[in-house]
XYZ file of C-alpha atoms in Angstrom:
677
model
C 102.278 89.216 107.765
C 104.339 91.026 105.123
C 107.171 93.482 106.233
C 107.279 96.625 103.980
C 110.840 97.421 104.463
C 112.739 100.947 103.909
C 116.265 101.245 103.136
C 118.498 99.929 105.856
C 115.801 98.116 107.738
C 115.974 94.255 108.328
C 113.434 91.403 108.936
C 113.906 87.925 110.372
C 113.484 85.062 108.022
C 111.704 82.054 109.591
C 112.278 79.963 106.277
C 115.460 78.948 104.679
C 113.818 77.786 101.434
C 112.740 80.887 99.624
C 112.312 82.883 96.537
C 113.077 86.546 95.936
C 110.749 88.095 93.150
C 111.752 91.117 91.242
C 109.405 93.448 89.109
C 110.962 96.147 87.390
C 108.690 97.174 84.565
C 111.340 96.703 81.868
C 114.049 94.203 81.267
C 116.741 93.975 83.908
C 119.508 91.702 84.854
C 119.235 89.699 88.028
C 121.907 88.231 89.879
C 123.497 87.463 93.255
C 126.966 87.293 95.018
C 127.987 85.259 98.165
C 130.628 86.737 100.533
C 132.279 85.955 103.720
C 132.146 87.390 107.092
C 134.225 90.336 105.906
C 131.617 90.912 103.096
C 134.196 89.803 100.535
C 133.370 87.949 97.235
C 136.160 85.544 97.103
C 136.030 84.750 93.279
C 134.007 84.515 90.175
C 132.610 81.057 91.300
C 130.899 83.078 94.031
C 128.664 85.063 91.540
C 125.399 83.795 90.098
C 124.526 85.684 86.919
C 122.824 84.819 83.464
C 126.042 83.248 82.091
C 126.425 81.132 85.296
C 122.730 80.734 86.996
C 123.344 78.070 89.369
C 125.314 77.918 92.601
C 125.108 75.696 95.603
C 121.849 76.800 97.318
C 120.587 79.440 94.674
C 119.620 79.888 91.279
C 119.116 82.912 89.319
C 117.460 83.856 85.755
C 119.278 82.932 82.517
C 118.111 86.226 80.861
C 117.017 89.888 81.101
C 113.553 90.333 82.112
C 110.978 92.439 83.650
C 109.972 90.038 86.349
C 112.247 87.429 87.996
C 111.897 84.671 90.473
C 115.413 83.921 92.292
C 115.456 80.740 94.146
C 117.405 80.182 97.554
C 118.051 77.377 99.847
C 119.966 78.896 102.644
C 120.877 75.655 104.505
C 122.479 74.626 101.104
C 125.021 77.235 100.934
C 128.540 76.677 101.967
C 129.444 77.199 105.606
C 131.805 79.811 104.820
C 129.079 81.994 103.009
C 127.658 84.509 105.541
C 125.814 86.989 103.152
C 123.999 86.804 99.781
C 123.643 89.916 97.932
C 120.696 90.224 95.267
C 121.891 92.326 92.214
C 119.951 94.367 89.574
C 121.358 95.851 86.462
C 120.317 97.501 83.489
C 121.237 95.734 80.239
C 124.139 97.740 78.367
C 122.988 98.871 74.720
C 119.426 98.420 75.215
C 117.009 101.113 76.547
C 117.735 103.620 79.590
C 121.173 103.644 80.875
C 120.004 104.645 84.555
C 117.506 103.563 87.102
C 116.255 107.168 87.427
C 114.752 107.058 84.015
C 112.601 103.794 84.776
C 109.962 102.849 87.391
C 111.317 101.938 91.013
C 111.964 98.286 90.959
C 110.167 96.201 93.576
C 111.483 93.161 95.363
C 109.720 90.736 97.404
C 111.059 87.837 99.700
C 108.359 84.962 99.622
C 107.914 81.401 100.754
C 107.619 78.538 98.248
C 103.916 78.725 98.711
C 103.847 82.392 97.305
C 103.200 84.091 100.907
C 105.168 87.317 101.282
C 107.567 87.554 104.097
C 109.071 91.118 103.283
C 109.068 93.449 100.314
C 110.986 96.520 99.263
C 110.596 99.374 96.542
C 113.913 100.785 95.540
C 113.321 104.487 95.379
C 115.903 107.344 95.301
C 118.051 105.978 92.355
C 119.362 108.375 89.686
C 122.234 107.797 87.615
C 122.874 104.178 88.753
C 122.855 101.502 86.472
C 123.473 98.649 88.924
C 122.059 98.169 92.623
C 122.225 95.887 95.408
C 118.442 95.430 96.245
C 118.487 92.921 99.162
C 121.002 91.105 101.527
C 120.300 87.632 103.037
C 122.650 87.403 105.972
C 123.352 85.246 109.055
C 123.364 86.749 112.613
C 123.616 84.676 115.582
C 122.793 81.511 113.787
C 119.675 82.938 112.063
C 119.140 84.350 108.712
C 117.617 87.987 108.205
C 116.934 90.056 105.075
C 117.803 93.710 104.744
C 116.778 96.341 102.346
C 119.913 97.816 101.039
C 119.184 99.828 97.776
C 122.907 100.792 97.216
C 123.235 101.850 93.621
C 126.392 102.288 91.372
C 126.654 104.600 88.476
C 129.599 102.529 86.951
C 127.293 99.481 86.774
C 128.213 95.933 87.544
C 132.058 96.630 87.383
C 132.033 98.955 90.144
C 129.528 97.126 92.168
C 131.521 93.746 91.909
C 134.758 95.896 92.759
C 133.386 97.443 95.987
C 132.372 93.745 96.915
C 136.106 92.981 96.629
C 136.252 90.834 93.521
C 139.600 91.219 91.865
C 138.344 90.206 88.361
C 135.170 92.564 88.618
C 135.843 94.238 85.201
C 136.168 90.928 83.205
C 133.142 89.328 85.018
C 131.115 92.341 84.111
C 132.068 92.123 80.555
C 131.048 88.411 80.477
C 127.632 89.079 82.120
C 126.918 91.787 79.655
C 127.928 89.494 76.670
C 125.644 86.594 77.924
C 122.837 89.097 78.357
C 123.393 90.351 74.857
C 123.342 86.719 73.509
C 120.027 86.133 75.270
C 118.351 89.243 74.193
C 116.132 87.395 71.749
C 114.790 85.705 74.778
C 114.368 88.634 76.877
C 111.096 89.645 78.183
C 110.053 93.018 76.772
C 107.592 95.912 77.532
C 103.820 95.065 76.975
C 102.505 95.230 73.387
C 100.756 98.609 72.549
C 97.118 98.701 73.150
C 94.918 97.888 70.058
C 93.731 101.004 68.426
C 90.240 102.261 67.429
C 87.341 99.894 67.724
C 89.323 96.872 68.805
C 90.053 97.963 72.402
C 89.704 94.666 73.729
C 92.534 93.404 75.974
C 94.371 90.159 75.529
C 93.458 87.730 78.361
C 96.038 87.596 81.251
C 98.457 84.778 81.095
C 101.374 83.707 83.494
C 104.538 85.072 82.374
C 106.997 82.618 80.638
C 109.822 81.233 82.722
C 113.478 82.075 81.946
C 113.870 79.099 79.531
C 110.377 79.060 78.241
C 109.859 80.648 74.895
C 106.654 82.986 74.358
C 104.508 81.624 71.580
C 102.697 85.031 71.180
C 99.050 85.954 72.119
C 96.507 83.317 71.471
C 98.862 80.961 69.642
C 99.784 83.412 67.082
C 102.557 82.246 64.877
C 105.586 84.270 63.715
C 108.346 86.210 65.487
C 107.505 88.407 68.373
C 108.477 92.112 67.845
C 111.947 92.976 68.985
C 112.488 94.590 72.513
C 111.269 98.161 72.847
C 111.919 100.869 75.321
C 108.764 101.466 77.477
C 106.738 104.784 76.624
C 107.273 107.720 78.801
C 104.949 107.734 81.965
C 102.455 110.514 82.329
C 103.145 110.813 85.946
C 106.778 111.931 86.295
C 106.637 115.904 86.974
C 106.710 117.501 90.426
C 103.350 118.446 92.244
C 102.409 121.805 93.306
C 99.959 124.248 91.928
C 99.873 122.130 88.701
C 100.123 118.898 90.665
C 100.488 115.852 88.738
C 98.734 112.446 89.107
C 100.741 110.116 91.153
C 102.531 107.518 89.117
C 101.095 104.011 89.008
C 103.813 102.261 87.637
C 103.670 99.316 85.228
C 104.344 95.949 86.773
C 103.228 93.432 83.841
C 104.936 90.793 82.086
C 106.096 90.533 78.431
C 106.956 88.700 75.432
C 110.048 86.916 74.013
C 111.493 86.015 70.693
C 111.522 82.744 68.954
C 112.162 81.322 65.588
C 109.121 79.748 64.188
C 111.341 77.355 61.818
C 113.013 75.963 65.005
C 109.661 74.865 66.531
C 108.778 71.176 65.600
C 105.451 71.165 63.808
C 102.917 68.673 64.898
C 101.886 65.877 62.326
C 98.526 65.629 60.932
C 97.554 62.662 63.026
C 98.657 64.511 66.159
C 96.296 67.515 65.639
C 93.363 65.439 65.674
C 91.075 64.912 68.804
C 92.486 62.116 71.218
C 90.187 59.056 71.339
C 89.931 58.116 75.124
C 87.709 55.150 74.583
C 89.130 51.616 75.673
C 89.868 49.273 72.753
C 88.443 46.327 74.377
C 85.025 47.831 74.878
C 82.276 46.964 72.143
C 80.803 50.496 72.330
C 83.072 53.185 72.700
C 81.921 55.925 75.226
C 80.746 59.173 73.298
C 83.235 61.991 73.608
C 81.618 65.227 74.986
C 81.383 67.862 72.306
C 84.007 70.815 72.806
C 82.311 73.974 73.832
C 82.856 76.813 71.455
C 84.294 79.722 72.924
C 82.095 82.948 72.929
C 82.963 85.247 70.148
C 81.530 88.794 69.703
C 79.663 89.612 66.677
C 81.675 90.637 63.712
C 82.788 94.469 64.344
C 81.913 94.532 67.772
C 84.375 94.820 70.717
C 85.018 91.999 73.209
C 82.882 92.096 76.294
C 85.079 93.714 79.156
C 86.291 91.444 81.785
C 87.508 92.363 85.112
C 91.409 91.449 85.634
C 92.266 90.990 82.213
C 95.558 92.885 82.523
C 98.893 91.203 83.394
C 100.150 90.685 86.944
C 100.870 87.949 89.459
C 97.749 88.564 91.399
C 94.167 89.655 90.942
C 94.959 92.973 92.757
C 97.923 93.693 90.531
C 95.916 92.733 87.315
C 92.981 95.151 88.548
C 95.603 97.864 89.327
C 97.278 97.350 85.946
C 93.839 97.471 84.254
C 92.730 100.822 86.056
C 96.105 102.344 84.800
C 95.232 101.104 81.146
C 91.696 102.690 81.376
C 93.356 105.846 82.315
C 95.769 105.774 79.499
C 93.051 104.878 76.882
C 90.801 107.844 78.167
C 93.908 110.332 77.881
C 94.715 108.869 74.358
C 91.328 108.928 72.938
C 90.485 112.500 74.534
C 93.889 113.719 73.069
C 92.913 112.352 69.565
C 89.481 114.014 69.768
C 90.839 117.257 70.718
C 93.570 117.059 67.882
C 90.898 116.202 65.468
C 88.784 119.173 66.587
C 91.899 121.539 66.294
C 92.698 120.299 62.847
C 89.205 120.956 61.697
C 89.233 124.429 62.975
C 92.588 125.028 61.496
C 91.516 123.770 58.131
C 88.458 125.879 58.092
C 90.246 129.161 58.825
C 92.689 128.064 56.040
C 89.971 127.494 53.396
C 88.241 130.750 54.415
C 91.214 132.718 54.255
C 92.053 131.121 50.921
C 88.471 131.612 49.434
C 87.977 135.192 50.708
C 91.426 136.534 50.043
C 90.079 137.859 46.766
C 87.891 141.252 47.612
C 85.538 140.407 44.816
C 84.567 137.081 46.222
C 83.898 138.411 49.869
C 80.518 139.818 48.887
C 77.860 137.905 46.978
C 77.035 134.312 46.360
C 80.419 133.122 45.841
C 81.712 134.181 49.366
C 78.573 132.686 51.098
C 79.055 129.364 49.348
C 82.630 129.199 50.360
C 81.770 129.755 54.067
C 79.102 127.059 53.889
C 81.408 124.640 52.309
C 84.025 125.269 54.868
C 81.620 125.209 57.772
C 79.952 121.755 56.405
C 83.605 120.087 56.147
C 84.348 121.504 59.670
C 80.989 119.966 60.948
C 81.759 116.711 59.156
C 85.356 116.387 60.836
C 84.088 117.322 64.432
C 81.190 114.783 63.831
C 83.594 111.966 62.876
C 85.842 112.650 65.689
C 82.857 112.759 68.146
C 81.700 109.437 66.853
C 85.126 107.848 67.517
C 85.421 109.501 70.907
C 81.816 108.410 71.738
C 82.685 104.667 70.653
C 85.697 104.521 72.872
C 84.084 106.085 75.768
C 81.199 103.536 75.430
C 83.734 100.804 75.722
C 85.290 102.367 78.511
C 82.334 102.827 80.244
C 81.250 99.193 79.951
C 84.872 98.187 81.241
C 84.302 100.553 84.058
C 80.967 98.976 84.986
C 82.750 95.570 85.278
C 85.850 96.695 86.838
C 84.274 98.962 89.651
C 82.362 96.009 91.689
C 85.411 93.805 91.305
C 87.732 96.195 93.052
C 89.122 95.265 96.459
C 88.567 97.328 99.338
C 91.803 99.486 98.952
C 90.774 100.499 95.379
C 86.836 100.751 96.046
C 84.756 103.579 96.660
C 83.011 103.965 100.060
C 79.846 102.988 98.502
C 81.056 99.885 97.215
C 79.621 96.468 98.776
C 82.982 95.139 99.392
C 83.417 97.438 102.628
C 80.341 95.410 104.081
C 82.304 92.286 104.184
C 85.657 94.252 105.223
C 88.148 92.580 107.370
C 91.497 93.905 108.496
C 94.164 92.679 106.022
C 97.240 90.711 106.648
C 99.313 92.323 103.818
C 99.652 95.998 102.535
C 98.273 96.392 99.238
C 99.765 97.916 96.294
C 97.985 101.130 96.133
C 95.158 102.977 97.709
C 92.311 105.290 96.066
C 92.191 108.717 96.930
C 89.491 109.923 94.680
C 88.403 109.763 91.000
C 89.561 111.702 87.774
C 87.490 112.588 84.663
C 87.824 114.841 81.783
C 85.316 117.602 80.441
C 84.605 115.253 77.470
C 83.696 112.345 79.736
C 81.894 113.635 82.843
C 79.924 110.490 83.227
C 83.133 108.248 83.214
C 85.532 108.227 86.376
C 88.877 106.591 86.602
C 90.036 105.543 90.207
C 92.808 107.645 91.160
C 95.148 104.916 92.828
C 98.368 105.971 94.566
C 101.156 103.503 95.438
C 101.959 102.481 98.783
C 103.785 103.421 100.771
C 103.077 106.962 100.157
C 106.006 108.902 98.454
C 104.556 112.348 98.791
C 102.491 114.091 101.542
C 99.142 115.599 100.878
C 97.910 119.302 100.919
C 94.122 119.451 100.985
C 93.277 122.886 99.890
C 90.456 124.429 102.182
C 90.605 127.853 100.561
C 88.753 129.505 97.463
C 91.450 130.172 95.225
C 90.444 127.933 92.670
C 86.857 126.961 93.924
C 85.054 130.272 92.618
C 82.100 127.932 91.290
C 81.617 126.329 94.459
C 78.433 127.729 96.558
C 79.915 126.831 99.961
C 81.203 129.566 102.290
C 84.705 129.409 103.671
C 83.707 127.649 106.816
C 81.966 124.933 104.882
C 84.909 124.589 102.860
C 87.309 124.132 105.985
C 84.870 121.346 107.182
C 84.785 119.736 103.763
C 88.496 119.784 103.382
C 88.797 117.923 107.091
C 86.251 115.622 106.189
C 88.372 114.597 103.155
C 91.366 114.152 105.227
C 89.595 112.054 107.892
C 88.213 109.951 104.926
C 91.490 109.543 103.509
C 93.159 108.687 106.912
C 90.585 106.160 107.666
C 91.116 104.448 104.235
C 94.917 104.239 105.074
C 94.162 102.760 108.443
C 91.893 100.327 106.894
C 94.072 98.899 104.296
C 97.171 98.512 106.510
C 97.567 95.466 108.722
C 96.798 95.930 112.452
C 99.546 97.887 114.236
C 101.389 98.942 110.929
C 99.856 102.416 110.794
C 99.646 105.172 113.102
C 97.662 108.555 112.774
C 98.378 111.700 114.897
C 96.534 114.849 114.588
C 97.156 118.452 115.578
C 94.213 120.863 115.650
C 95.541 124.083 117.286
C 92.202 125.485 117.848
C 90.002 122.658 118.097
C 87.981 123.493 115.196
C 87.832 120.115 113.659
C 86.223 118.312 116.384
C 83.113 117.251 114.312
C 85.232 116.033 111.546
C 87.759 114.178 113.795
C 84.621 112.515 115.717
C 84.922 108.998 113.952
C 88.692 108.776 114.530
C 88.290 109.843 118.209
C 85.261 107.606 119.117
C 86.749 104.451 117.462
C 90.066 105.056 119.432
C 92.373 104.534 116.418
C 94.238 107.734 116.982
C 97.553 107.622 118.699
C 96.345 110.032 121.608
C 93.846 112.809 121.429
C 94.224 115.631 118.896
C 96.918 117.849 119.807
C 95.822 121.645 120.611
C 97.602 124.609 121.697
C 101.333 125.585 121.187
C 102.380 122.938 123.602
C 100.734 120.215 121.928
C 101.894 121.035 118.653
C 105.611 121.360 119.702
C 105.356 117.792 121.349
C 104.033 115.925 118.353
C 106.442 117.578 115.883
C 109.373 117.050 118.227
C 108.384 113.308 118.641
C 108.036 112.596 114.796
C 111.274 114.789 113.952
C 113.064 112.795 116.485
C 111.791 109.482 114.837
C 112.874 110.774 111.297
C 116.400 111.449 112.701
C 116.833 108.168 114.384
C 115.761 106.288 111.723
C 117.859 108.107 109.063
C 120.938 107.708 111.244
C 120.357 103.969 111.629
C 119.768 103.701 107.957
C 122.851 105.465 106.889
C 124.955 103.870 109.360
C 123.931 100.383 108.835
C 122.919 99.827 112.308
C 118.934 99.401 112.018
C 119.299 96.684 114.808
C 120.307 99.453 117.269
C 117.029 101.438 117.243
C 115.538 102.258 120.596
C 113.151 99.361 121.565
C 110.102 101.529 122.214
C 110.293 103.148 118.847
C 107.333 102.689 116.865
C 108.174 101.195 113.356
C 104.813 101.504 112.012
C 104.083 103.904 109.181
C 103.248 107.335 110.693
C 100.639 109.850 109.306
C 100.346 113.560 110.684
C 97.307 115.309 109.887
C 97.616 118.983 110.437
C 94.434 121.238 110.633
C 94.132 124.903 109.784
C 97.796 125.353 108.897
C 99.546 127.663 109.145
C 97.331 129.271 112.067
C 99.178 128.702 115.365
C 102.435 127.623 114.145
C 105.479 129.539 114.686
C 108.851 129.673 112.732
C 110.295 126.567 114.372
C 107.053 124.540 114.130
C 107.048 125.376 110.297
C 110.597 124.465 109.754
C 109.802 120.869 111.348
C 106.947 120.405 108.963
C 109.162 121.226 105.799
C 111.605 118.999 107.428
C 108.960 116.036 107.683
C 107.638 116.729 104.320
C 111.069 116.402 102.760
C 112.689 113.482 104.612
C 109.807 111.864 106.285
C 108.353 109.774 103.386
C 111.638 107.942 103.130
C 111.573 106.592 106.556
C 107.811 105.894 106.913
C 106.405 109.545 108.277
C 103.798 111.207 106.007
C 102.175 114.539 106.195
C 98.582 115.754 105.483
C 97.966 119.277 105.623
C 94.561 121.039 105.648
C 95.256 124.637 104.781
C 94.093 127.379 102.404
C 96.771 128.285 100.132
C 95.928 132.012 100.153
C 96.658 131.911 103.959
C 99.674 130.233 103.482
C 101.108 132.957 100.760
C 100.953 135.542 103.668
C 104.004 133.793 104.921
C 105.958 134.544 101.577
C 108.292 132.216 99.868
C 108.804 130.283 102.969
C 106.023 127.902 102.573
C 106.445 127.667 98.667
C 108.773 124.590 98.893
C 106.291 122.697 101.215
C 103.480 123.499 98.803
C 105.352 122.122 95.751
C 106.460 118.921 97.834
C 102.888 117.901 98.523
C 100.115 116.383 96.293
C 97.471 118.823 96.237
C 93.740 117.662 96.750
C 90.622 119.491 96.873
C 87.350 118.947 98.759
C 85.276 119.667 95.896
C 85.589 118.545 92.249
C 88.441 120.779 90.636
C 90.548 120.477 87.412
C 93.838 120.932 88.753
C 95.833 117.768 88.221
C 98.137 118.136 85.481
C 98.961 115.328 83.041
C 102.200 116.151 81.142
C 101.993 113.086 79.130
C 99.432 114.661 76.932
C 98.734 117.897 78.309
C 95.218 117.306 80.042
C 94.146 118.870 83.113
C 92.114 116.205 84.963
C 89.352 117.185 87.150
C 89.842 115.383 90.653
C 86.935 114.229 92.684
C 87.475 113.427 96.399
C 86.578 109.889 97.807
C 84.216 110.950 100.452
C 81.680 108.659 102.400
C 78.163 108.996 101.365
C 75.825 111.078 103.464
C 74.200 109.156 106.241
C 76.349 105.891 105.728
C 77.766 104.173 108.794
C 80.359 102.334 106.877
C 83.298 104.589 107.974
C 82.501 103.929 111.534
C 82.171 100.171 111.087
C 85.601 99.886 109.245
C 87.264 101.962 112.015
C 85.626 99.993 114.779
C 87.141 96.786 113.161
C 90.491 98.577 112.877
C 90.449 99.447 116.496
C 89.378 95.893 117.739
C 92.276 94.525 115.522
C 94.735 96.965 117.088
C 94.101 96.111 120.756
C 95.175 92.621 120.793
C 98.269 93.761 118.712
C 99.339 96.364 121.243
C 99.278 93.869 124.251
């Protein structure tokens, strides 16, 4: 079972031959240091880096890359080594100079068979350009892994100096020089999407190894384009009233540069088919005719295929493909809107120019000018709409293929994959919290996937502030909001392994009994919903104490000293009808959980009316801004700062009359019972 670590948390290792996989979304330098019992690196010979990638018991990559695989044989390490630190650094002189400007790196410890033992997403970095990601260390004769995430604004030189290496500056310069010399082989960001009609993606291929040059897509010859920094993500502004779509983050592979003249060219004889017939036979066996690959008709886009994005697994490829669909829809819609704006502006300019003379405003000349300008405007708009319709048709065909292939964590509740649901053994990359679409593409919805573990809490708005078009009354909206909260909580319970996710509910007045019935009947709640002032205070005190304990353990490097009865699973607190029934102390505790909880595995889901919360004045504004706002009915409130779109969010609700939610929760409850024994 995979352990999803937070900063400072450790996990035992049952194997000594391991791999550490790194996925950073852009090229980074990976290395490792060996240290003694005092945590000191004795010399440069105890540092593995691209210039010296091999040490006894470990091997690192020889170049900067977006993805790395570091090999470890802990039994082969010298006996004086008690700690191995995995280092990541941004290449100097190329691209961003701080980790705060790139996607959070992801590291995973796996067995040689690829089974994941522990993983860690390095969040909270800002000005740092080098970071200690993980530590593998001896403890009482056994090996453990600890999530560190210690960053250094001074780069590798400051990091190595902190580990006690006297020659830190000189070694850091030699590492940067080795990386610069290998930039011609470094893995770059993914190539740009093919424009216009040719939107078909290249088939997914395994990323080249550190010493394997990339030959280009589909055997294309020539030099691969040089390293380019990744484009800015459209998911990087804070939420609130204009909340943004959570960042999916790209995990894909890349390309490398080769010199075509240095590649030996095959001879004419070698390029022909190989004759496998035995020379001693009188009649050679007939060779099977090779099957010709399917090619689309000329001028037609390739048929969409589910999972044709890059990634280490089908789950990751589907995740990246959904992200690509979102990007394509945003880009083609932005192009259409820009074309319409240009047509409007051009028509106004032509009319102003033609009618600037008072003599031409009346009569046939003015009418002719108006008709000509309007005809040009209509022609430009029709061309833009035709291009948009073509792209929407291709995206719709892709969505029709991708949607049935999505795993349970990414699928809608009406997807047949839920009928074969089994409690997973690993935490998925993301979870689906709804769908997104634009006014120009009402029939096309893109899954809204949010990375796990959640980095922000959720505010499910039960008010009418932005729901004037809804026919539901206030009571119906509150019920729908709580139904949305229960559906999202059930999905989170379903995608986590047994015992690794716990749900608490605060319902001060007991008004959400009907919505909470599936959670209560199945027994997946950690106790009954808390009601009254005493119940609210008890739940908030327990979760606040948990956050304090884990934070102290992480900051003090004493994660092993946590109380034995502490629940280390991810915690979700659902609060209904906020802020009714909450005093100032309870509000302060909720703000504390919203700010500090996600980093240590405590997440908040508020079901509240924004207008009611506004009655508290500016006290609740930070809480509103810190959470991702969702709605129980479709609403265009999710802002996209990348191209300026306002996406319409549609909640992921269980179809009316369906029993899938109860079936899934029953399996989760059955799997939790043996886990808790």
